[in-house]
Amino acid sequence: MTANTQARHEALGLTRDQLLEMYYYMLLTRRIDERLWLLQRGGKIPFVISPQGAEAAQVGGAYAFRRNQDWFLPYYRDLGINLVAGVTPREIMLSAFARRSDPSSGGKQMPNHWGNRGANVVSGSSPVTTQLLHAVGIAQASRMRGDDVVVYTCCGEGSANQGDWHEALNWAGLHNLPVIFMVQNNQYAISVPLEKQVAGGSIAARGKGYGMPGVQVDGTDLLAVYEAFKEAHDRAMRGEGPSLIEALCLRITSHSSDDDQRRYRSAEEIEAMKAGDPLTKIKHYLAEHGLLDDAGSAEIDVRVKAEVDDATEWAESQPYADPEFALSQVYGEG
Amino acid sequence: MAVLNFLEAVRETLRAEMRRDKDVWVVGEDVGKKGGVFGATLGLFDEFGDQRVQDSPLTESAIVGVGIGAALYGSKPVCEIQFADFIFPAFNQIISEAAKMRYRSDGDWTVPMVIRAPFGGGVHGGLYHSQSVEQYFTSTAGLKVVVPSTPYDVKGLLAAAIRDPDPVLFFEHKGLYRAIKGEVPEGDYIIPIGKADVKRDGTDITVITYGKAVHFCLEAAEELAKEGHSALVLDLRTLLPLDREAIMTAARKTGKVLIVHEAGKTHGIGAEVAALIAEECLFDLDAPVQRLCGPDIPAMPYAGPMEKFYMLSPEKCLEAMRTLAQF
């Protein structure tokens, strides 16, 4: 960096410490996911579904929100969103091991069906985009009470074809509600590529039809994502309504641990993703601007590894719920 | 004590609950200035404004999905589906989300909401304005399904539904809206969800029913009495959860049971009630359990003669009740 040009993060009002914290969350997201794959392949947990290739989109997006004030309705890949919102690695691992103290569900739900009351992360399900309507309802109810809340919700590009997706954007646009809709476009809906899923080729362009700005952003570029979300969040707080952000991401892993993407993607295509890895990009940025040297980088690596080790060992040692727990929480006290 | 028709009871209960609790709000198609296509929300817009009496876009999944979100935030939406026949776009939201939210989150997240919908035939509504859809929902734990038959029950049950901590489907037979009047106390009262009601006591046969068929069966019971047979008429009022005790008590009392509903027979409420009686009361029975239900066809046809063929009537009920009484 030369003395007379401002670095991009500074132009966005981010300090070195903030940027390093974002990097830490991206790395934590990646390392937790890598550990989950090891655990799955080792037969210790049944299922994994990954954020790899979307860490910049998730952490850059989440960073524009206010922890413990704004609300989050993420989708199943949104590990990074959860971590920035305040969910701990131990809590993530409890869910992966389906233990009784898993805050999402006590082990009833599959992993990545997030839910954390303390972090304003609302319980989600498997049918896609149902949560977008919940996000709109939360925004509506919070406005009725005069509360200052901005709502995050997200899905993949394949899901942007669901009826609920369109109904949610229409409703949010009609009422000018403070909701930020993110679509993490990783080019594949399991095995079906974008060109066979999305008419017109652009999710962002759909925003205009619902009366809100729709922007497309490089989802592997942490600062670009943060900038788009900061602007959308500022708009929401000014009462200017919803935004749609399409983040172009990578899907480095197969859809899930039950999928093998080598059956429908070429080896060259899979290999080419390495060059665009968001973690590589941000590490390069940090080095280029003299923000993180090798020693500092190693320090973060050690810290993240220790947290992942601790979370894994601790969560595995926690008990399952009793079988009869299956009968609990069908109805509340009338 | 005021005499209200069924529809007025719905409206006045909504008004009372909205006055009582500012978190209660109404959302649906045409519920605002128009007051709903049946008039269930007439006048509420003027009193409570366009936020608490909110016209929705023509999107049933969103009416329910946005309602779920609002309920997650702590408000109490009363969602109106204009006709029960149009509830299916919202099926996923009801079954996958509302019904499972408490369960899947270990009670951290709950959905205290009401979904009102007019249902039932006999009003020249054809296939898509006549259906009885309750049986699609009654096999889903996590939901409550309520079907009132009188203005008094409407008030007590709708108030209970709005104050309930879980999602309640509240089905109103549209054939009752203006046809049935009754006394409704002005003060606040609740009828517990899950409690059936003996609408007429009797000793020879037991008729278990709900919705508009309650009135057909009561009328038929009057006629049957003239023939010397005494019929007990049990109004289920809540289909989920079923009032097992009331069903068993009523079955044991007479030993002869007829189940009557407008919805189709196969896999219907009657099948569940009959199975319960078979499991618990077999040796108290003096006759096989009988069912009088809608025919197993896709929906109710439009033309008058076919509609009449489908619909229940006091005459059809009387015939089935007489046959059972004479068994």
XYZ file of C-alpha atoms in Angstrom:
661
model
C 0.000 0.000 0.000
C 1.314 3.417 -0.861
C 0.869 6.365 1.431
C -1.394 8.364 -0.845
C -4.006 5.698 -1.659
C -6.552 4.474 0.792
C -6.936 0.731 1.120
C -10.372 -0.648 0.218
C -11.187 -1.700 3.766
C -10.333 1.749 5.065
C -12.569 3.330 2.465
C -15.353 1.163 3.848
C -14.635 2.326 7.376
C -13.185 -0.992 8.515
C -10.216 -1.032 10.878
C -7.391 -3.561 10.694
C -8.762 -5.302 13.772
C -12.195 -5.595 12.229
C -10.784 -6.961 9.016
C -8.709 -9.494 10.932
C -11.794 -10.513 12.862
C -13.633 -11.083 9.583
C -10.732 -13.181 8.366
C -10.831 -15.138 11.613
C -14.534 -15.900 11.116
C -13.933 -16.989 7.526
C -11.157 -19.304 8.601
C -13.208 -20.641 11.511
C -16.055 -21.365 9.107
C -13.752 -23.279 6.773
C -11.993 -25.230 9.510
C -15.193 -26.251 11.269
C -16.554 -27.512 7.972
C -13.379 -29.415 7.170
C -13.570 -31.052 10.583
C -17.189 -32.008 9.967
C -16.198 -33.813 6.769
C -13.524 -35.747 8.655
C -16.040 -36.689 11.309
C -18.544 -37.750 8.679
C -16.067 -39.796 6.703
C -14.903 -41.360 9.957
C -18.434 -42.453 10.741
C -18.875 -40.205 13.770
C -21.636 -37.999 12.353
C -24.163 -38.868 9.648
C -24.277 -35.780 7.468
C -22.472 -32.628 6.302
C -23.518 -29.787 4.023
C -20.916 -27.128 3.412
C -20.294 -23.404 3.165
C -16.926 -23.877 1.413
C -16.582 -21.233 -1.267
C -19.163 -18.932 0.346
C -17.231 -17.848 3.445
C -16.633 -14.319 2.142
C -20.288 -13.919 1.184
C -21.466 -15.098 4.570
C -19.001 -13.288 6.814
C -18.944 -10.121 4.695
C -22.743 -10.088 4.685
C -23.235 -10.857 8.351
C -20.722 -8.210 9.370
C -23.070 -5.452 8.208
C -25.688 -6.518 10.756
C -25.970 -5.683 14.446
C -25.449 -8.688 16.672
C -28.285 -9.289 19.186
C -30.436 -6.628 17.537
C -30.986 -7.703 13.960
C -32.580 -11.041 13.081
C -31.257 -13.868 10.947
C -33.115 -16.446 8.875
C -30.251 -18.248 7.200
C -30.176 -21.224 4.874
C -28.417 -24.498 5.412
C -24.970 -23.433 4.180
C -24.871 -20.321 6.395
C -22.341 -21.486 8.975
C -20.471 -18.179 8.660
C -23.626 -16.171 9.276
C -24.271 -18.117 12.459
C -20.768 -17.664 13.797
C -20.812 -13.904 13.241
C -24.311 -13.718 14.768
C -22.878 -15.194 17.944
C -23.407 -18.943 17.709
C -20.354 -20.708 19.142
C -18.288 -23.542 17.624
C -19.351 -25.738 20.532
C -23.007 -25.111 19.665
C -22.343 -25.938 16.021
C -20.700 -29.211 17.011
C -23.524 -30.114 19.383
C -25.832 -29.885 16.404
C -23.516 -31.973 14.218
C -23.413 -34.680 16.887
C -27.193 -34.292 17.494
C -26.765 -34.002 21.249
C -29.428 -33.059 23.789
C -27.929 -29.643 24.416
C -27.862 -28.732 20.718
C -29.506 -25.276 20.867
C -31.133 -25.690 17.449
C -33.311 -28.603 18.400
C -31.901 -30.891 21.068
C -30.864 -33.299 18.345
C -34.220 -33.522 16.593
C -33.127 -31.724 13.439
C -30.364 -32.518 10.971
C -27.271 -30.327 11.290
C -27.302 -26.918 9.570
C -30.967 -26.461 10.398
C -29.929 -23.549 12.516
C -31.886 -21.998 15.344
C -30.557 -20.031 18.268
C -32.882 -17.889 20.336
C -30.065 -16.023 22.057
C -28.493 -14.993 18.758
C -31.800 -14.099 17.012
C -31.233 -16.960 14.575
C -34.668 -18.353 13.752
C -35.256 -22.097 13.443
C -35.211 -23.306 9.840
C -36.398 -26.373 7.961
C -35.470 -28.312 4.819
C -38.132 -27.187 2.298
C -36.383 -24.231 0.689
C -37.383 -20.534 0.942
C -40.119 -20.984 3.531
C -37.921 -18.852 5.799
C -38.056 -15.875 3.448
C -41.722 -15.397 4.286
C -40.933 -15.699 7.978
C -38.310 -12.978 7.558
C -40.955 -10.730 6.019
C -43.385 -11.472 8.859
C -40.739 -10.703 11.454
C -39.986 -7.401 9.738
C -43.688 -6.603 9.626
C -44.262 -7.441 13.293
C -41.164 -5.581 14.450
C -42.267 -2.499 12.549
C -45.746 -2.708 14.114
C -44.069 -2.540 17.502
C -41.788 0.293 16.445
C -38.642 -1.780 16.942
C -35.382 -1.052 15.121
C -34.692 -4.386 13.438
C -33.203 -5.348 10.092
C -33.753 -8.918 8.953
C -31.295 -11.109 7.057
C -32.514 -14.035 5.011
C -30.833 -16.186 2.431
C -31.100 -19.090 0.005
C -29.332 -20.583 -2.982
C -29.971 -19.654 -6.602
C -31.924 -22.824 -7.310
C -34.318 -21.895 -4.507
C -34.934 -18.492 -6.070
C -37.366 -20.273 -8.368
C -39.696 -21.289 -5.545
C -43.045 -19.562 -5.204
C -42.332 -18.517 -1.623
C -39.242 -16.640 -2.828
C -41.312 -14.495 -5.158
C -44.141 -14.064 -2.680
C -41.685 -12.888 -0.042
C -39.980 -10.325 -2.261
C -43.314 -9.018 -3.467
C -44.654 -8.610 0.066
C -41.471 -6.971 1.333
C -41.494 -4.603 -1.645
C -45.158 -3.712 -1.145
C -44.617 -2.775 2.493
C -41.105 -1.396 2.128
C -39.897 -3.710 4.870
C -36.348 -3.802 6.286
C -35.352 -7.192 4.905
C -32.140 -8.027 3.065
C -32.545 -11.015 0.786
C -29.293 -12.702 -0.124
C -28.980 -15.337 -2.794
C -25.723 -17.251 -2.685
C -25.392 -18.216 -6.306
C -22.936 -21.102 -6.401
C -24.024 -22.068 -9.914
C -25.492 -25.448 -8.968
C -28.765 -26.682 -7.513
C -27.333 -30.054 -6.421
C -26.406 -31.222 -9.950
C -28.373 -28.841 -12.164
C -26.389 -25.846 -13.429
C -27.572 -22.255 -13.430
C -28.424 -22.162 -17.115
C -30.947 -24.946 -16.608
C -32.461 -23.317 -13.519
C -32.689 -19.570 -13.865
C -34.466 -17.905 -16.778
C -32.787 -14.679 -17.754
C -29.585 -15.777 -16.056
C -29.681 -13.135 -13.323
C -31.233 -13.368 -9.885
C -30.332 -9.759 -9.114
C -32.381 -8.509 -12.063
C -35.497 -9.921 -10.410
C -35.263 -7.311 -7.654
C -36.438 -4.540 -9.915
C -39.716 -6.327 -10.559
C -40.403 -6.313 -6.831
C -39.590 -2.693 -6.258
C -36.178 -3.079 -4.679
C -32.575 -2.736 -5.771
C -31.036 -5.984 -6.920
C -27.274 -6.064 -7.023
C -24.859 -8.734 -8.098
C -21.606 -8.939 -6.221
C -18.507 -11.138 -6.342
C -19.246 -13.418 -3.412
C -15.627 -14.454 -3.093
C -14.587 -10.844 -2.448
C -15.111 -10.153 1.250
C -14.973 -6.386 0.965
C -17.246 -6.206 -2.048
C -19.851 -8.240 -0.195
C -19.508 -6.147 2.938
C -19.922 -2.965 0.913
C -23.107 -4.216 -0.737
C -24.588 -5.309 2.580
C -23.577 -2.149 4.407
C -25.387 -0.100 1.809
C -28.447 -2.341 1.966
C -28.448 -2.235 5.764
C -28.143 1.558 5.765
C -31.054 1.750 3.341
C -33.153 -0.499 5.561
C -32.391 1.600 8.635
C -33.313 4.767 6.757
C -36.713 3.244 6.054
C -35.989 2.802 2.362
C -37.021 -0.828 2.344
C -35.713 -4.191 1.207
C -32.748 -5.151 -0.959
C -31.799 -8.173 -2.986
C -28.140 -9.165 -3.129
C -26.939 -11.940 -5.396
C -23.507 -13.098 -4.304
C -21.655 -15.130 -6.909
C -20.043 -17.914 -4.908
C -18.254 -21.179 -5.428
C -19.375 -24.591 -4.325
C -16.047 -26.155 -3.580
C -17.497 -29.326 -2.071
C -20.211 -31.600 -3.378
C -23.766 -30.553 -2.520
C -23.586 -32.608 0.667
C -21.892 -35.666 2.092
C -24.440 -37.758 0.182
C -23.429 -36.311 -3.197
C -20.400 -36.686 -5.477
C -20.049 -33.733 -7.819
C -17.509 -35.535 -9.998
C -20.505 -37.209 -11.639
C -21.694 -33.931 -13.151
C -18.765 -31.471 -13.043
C -15.524 -31.855 -14.931
C -12.232 -32.277 -13.119
C -11.024 -29.036 -14.744
C -14.029 -27.104 -13.477
C -13.522 -28.385 -9.952
C -9.799 -27.655 -10.070
C -10.384 -24.134 -11.387
C -12.255 -23.166 -8.225
C -9.022 -23.201 -6.247
C -7.894 -19.987 -7.908
C -11.036 -18.203 -6.748
C -11.096 -19.526 -3.194
C -12.308 -16.619 -1.019
C -9.898 -17.538 1.766
C -6.934 -17.376 -0.586
C -8.142 -14.011 -1.833
C -8.504 -12.406 1.579
C -5.174 -13.805 2.746
C -3.587 -12.264 -0.300
C -5.247 -8.917 0.459
C -4.068 -8.995 4.060
C -0.515 -9.787 3.036
C -0.492 -7.256 0.247
C -1.516 -4.491 2.608
C 0.867 -5.550 5.335
C -1.987 -6.324 7.716
C -1.015 -9.877 8.569
C 2.461 -11.382 8.507
C 3.330 -15.065 8.643
C 3.648 -15.084 12.404
C 0.283 -13.402 12.801
C -1.298 -15.772 10.350
C 0.106 -18.781 12.172
C -1.256 -17.400 15.417
C -4.786 -17.247 13.998
C -4.398 -20.772 12.593
C -3.452 -22.074 16.028
C -6.307 -20.243 17.715
C -8.878 -21.549 15.230
C -7.569 -25.111 15.435
C -7.740 -25.020 19.210
C -11.344 -23.832 19.100
C -12.344 -26.504 16.616
C -10.576 -29.201 18.643
C -12.219 -28.045 21.842
C -15.677 -27.838 20.274
C -15.366 -31.287 18.699
C -14.109 -33.068 21.793
C -16.513 -31.343 24.127
C -19.585 -31.837 21.947
C -18.819 -35.505 21.326
C -18.675 -36.071 25.068
C -22.138 -34.614 25.628
C -25.105 -36.971 26.004
C -27.903 -37.691 23.570
C -31.423 -36.901 24.663
C -33.377 -39.826 26.095
C -35.365 -41.626 23.380
C -38.623 -40.375 24.908
C -37.464 -36.825 24.223
C -38.920 -37.584 20.772
C -42.354 -37.063 22.349
C -41.594 -33.604 23.753
C -42.657 -30.143 22.595
C -45.564 -31.111 20.371
C -47.857 -28.584 22.030
C -47.335 -25.865 24.609
C -49.224 -25.402 27.828
C -52.681 -24.219 26.758
C -76.976 -11.543 26.061
C -77.157 -10.740 22.372
C -78.535 -12.869 19.583
C -75.917 -13.074 16.822
C -75.626 -15.090 13.706
C -72.582 -17.273 13.190
C -70.781 -14.679 11.048
C -71.476 -11.871 13.512
C -70.046 -14.043 16.262
C -66.820 -14.408 14.289
C -66.616 -10.657 13.690
C -67.456 -9.595 17.236
C -64.949 -12.054 18.681
C -62.217 -10.720 16.401
C -63.138 -7.185 17.452
C -63.103 -8.065 21.152
C -59.763 -9.856 20.915
C -58.208 -6.988 18.955
C -59.416 -4.531 21.576
C -58.131 -6.739 24.352
C -54.658 -7.324 22.876
C -52.892 -4.915 20.529
C -50.688 -7.745 19.246
C -53.705 -9.368 17.572
C -54.048 -8.474 13.894
C -55.905 -9.771 10.875
C -54.440 -10.460 7.448
C -55.909 -11.922 4.275
C -57.378 -11.213 0.882
C -60.020 -8.447 0.881
C -60.222 -8.308 4.674
C -59.659 -4.517 4.716
C -62.133 -1.985 3.374
C -64.352 -4.688 1.916
C -64.440 -6.563 5.210
C -63.851 -9.965 3.631
C -65.846 -11.666 0.905
C -68.268 -12.979 3.533
C -68.050 -9.906 5.775
C -66.250 -11.572 8.655
C -64.029 -8.510 9.170
C -66.574 -5.838 8.226
C -65.926 -2.635 10.146
C -62.638 -3.756 11.665
C -60.617 -1.750 9.139
C -62.320 1.470 10.283
C -61.640 0.732 13.915
C -58.113 -0.691 13.749
C -56.562 0.671 10.544
C -54.757 -0.817 7.591
C -51.876 -2.373 9.533
C -53.944 -4.438 11.942
C -56.545 -5.264 9.313
C -54.260 -5.895 6.420
C -55.165 -6.684 2.843
C -52.697 -9.220 1.545
C -51.574 -9.859 -1.989
C -53.252 -12.846 -3.592
C -50.770 -15.296 -2.106
C -51.981 -17.884 0.378
C -48.528 -19.252 1.150
C -47.431 -15.728 2.041
C -50.515 -15.045 4.157
C -49.582 -18.007 6.319
C -45.787 -17.667 5.981
C -45.784 -13.979 6.924
C -48.177 -14.842 9.737
C -45.726 -17.452 11.006
C -42.915 -14.885 10.950
C -45.023 -12.367 12.847
C -45.939 -15.027 15.398
C -42.251 -15.901 15.815
C -41.683 -12.265 16.709
C -44.418 -12.438 19.334
C -47.442 -10.959 17.618
C -50.696 -12.865 17.140
C -51.839 -12.962 13.546
C -55.278 -14.181 12.539
C -54.832 -15.214 8.918
C -57.900 -15.494 6.730
C -57.864 -17.903 3.800
C -60.725 -16.680 1.644
C -62.018 -20.186 0.934
C -60.662 -23.349 2.543
C -60.334 -24.699 -1.001
C -57.483 -22.202 -1.546
C -55.455 -23.241 1.483
C -53.294 -25.695 -0.437
C -50.659 -23.201 -1.642
C -50.083 -22.635 2.093
C -49.972 -26.341 2.898
C -46.177 -26.423 3.060
C -46.067 -23.454 5.426
C -48.706 -25.039 7.663
C -47.333 -28.584 7.708
C -43.578 -28.018 7.404
C -43.328 -24.815 9.409
C -46.222 -23.938 11.725
C -46.834 -27.499 12.875
C -43.179 -28.349 13.459
C -41.703 -25.109 14.802
C -42.125 -25.801 18.518
C -41.104 -29.428 18.125
C -38.027 -28.854 16.021
C -36.696 -26.008 18.139
C -37.251 -27.721 21.489
C -39.777 -25.026 22.349
C -37.475 -22.069 21.660
C -39.607 -20.904 18.750
C -43.396 -21.102 18.697
C -46.201 -20.104 16.360
C -49.232 -18.769 18.241
C -51.395 -18.050 15.211
C -54.899 -18.705 13.918
C -55.798 -19.587 10.351
C -59.495 -19.031 9.675
C -61.129 -20.452 6.590
C -64.732 -20.874 5.442
C -65.374 -24.413 4.237
C -68.191 -26.718 3.245
C -70.817 -26.994 0.553
C -74.436 -26.523 -0.223
C -73.983 -22.939 -1.416
C -73.618 -23.555 -5.163
C -69.869 -23.201 -4.858
C -68.818 -26.035 -7.106
C -65.639 -28.001 -6.776
C -63.477 -25.180 -5.463
C -65.750 -23.290 -3.087
C -67.309 -26.239 -1.264
C -64.622 -28.541 0.032
C -64.175 -29.841 3.537
C -60.389 -29.772 3.906
C -60.031 -30.575 7.604
C -58.956 -34.174 7.010
C -55.763 -33.047 5.286
C -54.656 -31.448 8.543
C -55.954 -33.694 11.301
C -53.133 -36.211 10.928
C -50.491 -33.560 11.642
C -49.439 -33.362 15.284
C -48.467 -29.832 16.240
C -51.625 -28.356 14.748
C -54.990 -27.883 16.389
C -58.117 -28.103 14.244
C -61.349 -26.499 15.437
C -64.770 -26.571 13.747
C -67.510 -24.734 15.672
C -71.219 -25.206 14.987
C -72.969 -22.434 16.944
C -72.405 -18.698 17.527
C -71.820 -19.386 21.220
C -69.124 -21.914 20.393
C -67.596 -19.577 17.791
C -66.954 -16.931 20.387
C -65.519 -19.203 23.042
C -63.427 -21.243 20.637
C -62.119 -18.373 18.504
C -61.060 -16.496 21.630
C -59.351 -19.671 22.848
C -57.664 -20.145 19.474
C -56.293 -16.599 19.432
C -54.907 -17.010 22.954
C -53.546 -20.495 22.276
C -49.756 -20.897 22.233
C -49.850 -23.082 19.100
C -51.163 -22.818 15.522
C -54.914 -23.352 15.286
C -56.861 -23.998 12.089
C -60.351 -22.584 12.581
C -62.768 -23.863 9.959
C -66.133 -22.110 9.670
C -68.884 -23.832 7.666
C -69.998 -21.111 5.290
C -73.473 -22.617 5.197
C -73.862 -21.575 8.837
C -72.760 -17.935 8.491
C -76.215 -16.437 8.154
C -78.375 -19.525 8.654
C -77.676 -20.046 12.325
C -78.434 -17.573 15.094
C -77.914 -18.003 18.768
C -77.427 -16.296 22.087
C -73.912 -15.104 22.765
C -73.016 -13.708 26.205
C -71.399 -10.289 26.028
C -68.653 -10.916 28.561
C -65.362 -12.639 27.990
C -65.374 -16.439 27.993
C -63.325 -19.293 26.630
C -64.293 -22.757 25.471
C -61.273 -25.017 25.883
C -59.901 -26.422 22.635
C -60.108 -30.212 22.699
C -63.492 -30.453 24.438
C -66.509 -31.929 22.672
C -70.024 -30.931 23.661
C -73.218 -32.935 24.067
C -75.630 -30.834 22.050
C -78.542 -33.148 22.823
C -78.669 -35.890 25.415
C -80.208 -39.246 24.578
C -80.299 -42.900 25.465
C -80.822 -45.077 22.355
C -78.194 -44.012 19.827
C -75.160 -41.728 19.783
C -74.479 -39.466 16.820
C -70.953 -38.025 16.673
C -70.580 -35.110 14.297
C -69.322 -31.535 13.799
C -69.883 -28.418 11.715
C -73.102 -27.896 9.820
C -74.015 -31.565 10.181
C -74.616 -30.931 13.892
C -77.739 -28.986 12.945
C -78.928 -31.639 10.506
C -78.517 -34.275 13.193
C -80.295 -32.196 15.831
C -83.218 -31.674 13.476
C -83.281 -35.376 12.670
C -83.133 -36.230 16.371
C -86.351 -34.251 16.913
C -88.081 -36.346 14.268
C -86.582 -39.559 15.587
C -87.925 -38.749 19.052
C -91.421 -38.658 17.589
C -90.786 -42.208 16.425
C -89.830 -43.200 19.931
C -86.024 -43.268 19.674
C -83.800 -41.027 21.772
C -80.578 -39.749 20.148
C -77.529 -38.295 21.860
C -75.768 -35.773 19.599
C -72.098 -35.159 20.386
C -70.532 -32.141 18.671
C -66.792 -32.799 18.443
C -65.997 -29.043 18.068
C -62.266 -29.832 18.026
C -60.989 -32.460 15.571
C -57.368 -32.283 16.716
C -56.802 -33.110 19.462
C -59.903 -35.315 19.681
C -61.838 -35.429 22.941
C -61.316 -39.163 23.495
C -63.092 -39.244 26.840
C -66.226 -37.590 25.517
C -66.325 -39.944 22.536
C -65.947 -43.045 24.703
C -68.498 -41.833 27.268
C -71.051 -41.085 24.562
C -70.428 -44.418 22.813
C -70.757 -46.428 26.016
C -73.921 -44.629 27.051
C -76.047 -45.889 24.145
C -73.998 -48.731 22.662
C -74.921 -47.616 19.147
C -72.828 -45.058 17.278
C -73.299 -43.191 14.026
C -70.581 -40.792 12.846
C -71.676 -38.045 10.462
C -69.537 -35.647 8.447
C -69.688 -33.818 5.151
C -66.064 -34.599 4.303
C -65.359 -37.813 2.390
C -65.596 -41.154 4.113
C -62.299 -42.866 3.349
C -59.500 -42.002 5.787
C -61.827 -39.452 7.338
C -62.444 -38.252 10.904
C -65.085 -40.963 11.172
C -62.475 -43.634 10.580
C -60.400 -42.357 13.494
C -63.410 -42.033 15.810
C -64.623 -45.514 14.846
C -61.178 -46.979 15.453
C -61.019 -45.363 18.879
C -64.402 -46.834 19.777
C -63.349 -50.248 18.456
C -60.183 -50.171 20.539
C -61.741 -48.926 23.752
C -65.480 -49.695 23.750
C -66.051 -52.841 21.673
C -67.796 -54.782 24.423
C -70.105 -51.859 25.187
C -71.471 -51.863 21.646
C -74.836 -53.261 20.557
C -74.366 -52.567 16.840
C -71.579 -52.039 14.337
C -70.345 -48.435 14.250
C -71.913 -46.650 11.267
C -70.698 -43.729 9.150
C -72.667 -41.249 7.081
C -70.203 -39.131 5.103
C -69.606 -37.379 1.829
C -69.054 -39.692 -1.126
C -65.493 -40.587 -2.140
C -65.328 -38.306 -5.156
C -62.786 -35.516 -5.781
C -65.083 -32.648 -4.804
C -68.656 -31.323 -4.757
C -70.172 -30.758 -8.223
C -71.827 -27.452 -9.147
C -75.152 -28.428 -10.726
C -77.999 -28.375 -8.200
C -79.045 -32.028 -8.389
C -75.468 -33.297 -8.081
C -74.738 -30.885 -5.234
C -77.824 -32.103 -3.418
C -76.727 -35.672 -4.049
C -73.419 -34.922 -2.358
C -74.704 -32.873 0.572
C -75.929 -34.199 3.854
C -79.452 -33.267 4.913
C -81.746 -33.783 7.902
C -83.526 -36.465 5.879
C -80.345 -38.405 5.133
C -79.314 -38.121 8.775
C -82.744 -39.251 9.987
C -82.662 -42.302 7.767
C -79.240 -43.374 9.010
C -80.210 -42.698 12.622
C -83.459 -44.632 12.305
C -81.715 -47.618 10.748
C -79.223 -47.699 13.606
C -81.918 -47.242 16.258
C -83.827 -50.190 14.820
C -80.768 -52.455 14.649
